[in-house]
PDB file of C-alpha atoms in Angstrom:
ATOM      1  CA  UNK D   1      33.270   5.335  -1.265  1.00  0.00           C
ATOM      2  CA  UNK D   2      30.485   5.792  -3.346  1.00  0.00           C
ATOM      3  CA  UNK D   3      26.982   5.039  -1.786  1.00  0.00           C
ATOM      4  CA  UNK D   4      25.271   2.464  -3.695  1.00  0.00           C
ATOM      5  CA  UNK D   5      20.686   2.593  -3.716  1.00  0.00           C
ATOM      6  CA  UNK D   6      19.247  -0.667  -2.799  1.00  0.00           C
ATOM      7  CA  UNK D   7      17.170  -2.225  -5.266  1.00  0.00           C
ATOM      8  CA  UNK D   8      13.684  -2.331  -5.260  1.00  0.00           C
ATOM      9  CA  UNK D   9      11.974  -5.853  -4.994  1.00  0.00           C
ATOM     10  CA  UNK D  10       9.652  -6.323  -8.295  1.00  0.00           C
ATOM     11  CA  UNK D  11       5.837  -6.797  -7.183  1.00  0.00           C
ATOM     12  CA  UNK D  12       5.948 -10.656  -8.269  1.00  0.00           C
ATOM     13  CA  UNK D  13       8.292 -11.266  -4.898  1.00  0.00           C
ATOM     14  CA  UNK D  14       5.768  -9.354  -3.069  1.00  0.00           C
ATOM     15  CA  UNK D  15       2.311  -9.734  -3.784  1.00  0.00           C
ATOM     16  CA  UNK D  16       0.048  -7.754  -1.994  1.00  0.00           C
ATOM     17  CA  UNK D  17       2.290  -5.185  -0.546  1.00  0.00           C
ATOM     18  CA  UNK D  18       1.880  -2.087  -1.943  1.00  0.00           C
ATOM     19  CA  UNK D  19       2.483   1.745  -1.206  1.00  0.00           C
ATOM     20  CA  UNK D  20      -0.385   4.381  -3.091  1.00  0.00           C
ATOM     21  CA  UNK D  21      -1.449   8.288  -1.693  1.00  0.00           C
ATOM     22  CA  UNK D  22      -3.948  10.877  -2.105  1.00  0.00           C
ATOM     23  CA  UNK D  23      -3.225  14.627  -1.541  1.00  0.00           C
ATOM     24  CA  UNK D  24      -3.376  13.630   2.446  1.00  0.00           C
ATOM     25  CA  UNK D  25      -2.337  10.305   3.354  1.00  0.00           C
ATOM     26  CA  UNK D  26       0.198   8.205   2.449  1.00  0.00           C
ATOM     27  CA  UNK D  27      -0.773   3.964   2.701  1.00  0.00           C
ATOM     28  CA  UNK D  28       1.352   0.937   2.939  1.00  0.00           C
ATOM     29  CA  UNK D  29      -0.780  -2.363   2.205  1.00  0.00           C
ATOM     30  CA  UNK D  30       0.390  -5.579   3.401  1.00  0.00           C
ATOM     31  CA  UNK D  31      -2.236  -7.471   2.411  1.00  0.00           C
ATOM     32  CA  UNK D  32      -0.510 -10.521   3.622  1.00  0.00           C
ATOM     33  CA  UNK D  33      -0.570  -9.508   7.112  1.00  0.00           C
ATOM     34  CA  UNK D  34      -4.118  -8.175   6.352  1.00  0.00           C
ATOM     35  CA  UNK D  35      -3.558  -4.854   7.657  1.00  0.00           C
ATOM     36  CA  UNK D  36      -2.296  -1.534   6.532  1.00  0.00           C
ATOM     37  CA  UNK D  37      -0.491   2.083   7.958  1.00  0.00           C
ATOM     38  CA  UNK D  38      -1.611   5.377   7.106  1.00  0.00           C
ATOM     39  CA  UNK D  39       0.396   8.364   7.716  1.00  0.00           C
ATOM     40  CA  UNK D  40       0.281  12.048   6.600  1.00  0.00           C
ATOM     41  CA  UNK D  41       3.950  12.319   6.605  1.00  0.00           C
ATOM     42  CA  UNK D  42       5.687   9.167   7.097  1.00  0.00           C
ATOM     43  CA  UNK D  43       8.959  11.146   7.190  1.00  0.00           C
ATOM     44  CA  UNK D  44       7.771  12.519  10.502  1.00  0.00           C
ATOM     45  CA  UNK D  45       5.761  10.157  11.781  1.00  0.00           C
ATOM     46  CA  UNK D  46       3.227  11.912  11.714  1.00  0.00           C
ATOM     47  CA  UNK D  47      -0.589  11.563  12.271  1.00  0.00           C
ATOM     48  CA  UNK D  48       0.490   7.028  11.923  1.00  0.00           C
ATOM     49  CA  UNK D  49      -2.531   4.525  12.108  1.00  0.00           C
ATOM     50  CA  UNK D  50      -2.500   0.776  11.781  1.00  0.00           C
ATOM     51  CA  UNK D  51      -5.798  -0.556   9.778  1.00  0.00           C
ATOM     52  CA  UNK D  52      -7.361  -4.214   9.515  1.00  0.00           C
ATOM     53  CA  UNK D  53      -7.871  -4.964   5.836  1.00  0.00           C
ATOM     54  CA  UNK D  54     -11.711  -6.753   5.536  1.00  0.00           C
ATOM     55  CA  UNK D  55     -10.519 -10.221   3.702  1.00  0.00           C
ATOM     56  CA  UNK D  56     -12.085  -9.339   0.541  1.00  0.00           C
ATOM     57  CA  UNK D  57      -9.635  -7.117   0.191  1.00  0.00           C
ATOM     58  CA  UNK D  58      -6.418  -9.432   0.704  1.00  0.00           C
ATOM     59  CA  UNK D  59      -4.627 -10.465  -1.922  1.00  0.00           C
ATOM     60  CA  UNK D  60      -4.493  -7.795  -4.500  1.00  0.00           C
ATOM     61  CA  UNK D  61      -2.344  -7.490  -7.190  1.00  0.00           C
ATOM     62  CA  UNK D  62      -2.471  -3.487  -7.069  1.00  0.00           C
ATOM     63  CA  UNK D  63      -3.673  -1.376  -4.612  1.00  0.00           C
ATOM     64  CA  UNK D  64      -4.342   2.209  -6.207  1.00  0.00           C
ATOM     65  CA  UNK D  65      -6.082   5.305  -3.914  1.00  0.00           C
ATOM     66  CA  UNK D  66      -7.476   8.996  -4.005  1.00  0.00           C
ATOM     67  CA  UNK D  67      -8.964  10.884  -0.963  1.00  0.00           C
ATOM     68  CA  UNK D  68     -11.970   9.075  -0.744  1.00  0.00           C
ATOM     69  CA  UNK D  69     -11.817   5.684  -2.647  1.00  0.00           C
ATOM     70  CA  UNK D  70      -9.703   3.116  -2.428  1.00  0.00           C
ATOM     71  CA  UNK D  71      -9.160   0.320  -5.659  1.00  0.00           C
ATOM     72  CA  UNK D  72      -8.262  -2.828  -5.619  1.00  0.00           C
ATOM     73  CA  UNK D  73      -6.734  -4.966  -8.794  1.00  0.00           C
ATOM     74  CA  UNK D  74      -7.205  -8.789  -8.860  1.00  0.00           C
ATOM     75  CA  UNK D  75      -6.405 -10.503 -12.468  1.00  0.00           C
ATOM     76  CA  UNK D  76      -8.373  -7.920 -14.961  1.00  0.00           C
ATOM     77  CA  UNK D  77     -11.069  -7.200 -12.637  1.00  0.00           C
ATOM     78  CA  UNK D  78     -10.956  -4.211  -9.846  1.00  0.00           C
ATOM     79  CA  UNK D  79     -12.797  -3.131  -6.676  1.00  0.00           C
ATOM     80  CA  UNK D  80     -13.950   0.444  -4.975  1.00  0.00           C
TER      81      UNK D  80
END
């Protein structure tokens, strides 16, 4: 029996969740829980933190990231 990939859910049935990376860490953004995890490796589990997202920063449409910086797209305007 042939293995069938789930679908991915398209970003209008989940606003505010979001998954970006720099060369380190990997994020997921759940802006509607206001918080988001960090790993280096989320494969392994490895070096995992849980963040509070400041409320200014809830509610994105994208959430985009390097090694420093992170951005933040509401409408046509962003944040850094």
């Amino acid at each position: 029996m042939e293995k069938t990939m789930p679908k991915f859910i398209p970003k209008s049935k989940a606003p505010g969740v979001d998954i970006c990376g720099g060369y380190y860490y990997r994020h997921i953004i759940r802006s509607d829980l206001g918080c988001l995890m960090s790993s280096s490796n989320f494969n392994k589990g490895s070096d995992l933190a849980l963040h509070s997202l400041h409320p200014s920063c809830r509610g994105g449409d994208s959430y985009l990231c390097d090694n420093k910086y992170f951005y933040i797209i509401k409408g046509d305007e962003y944040r850094g």
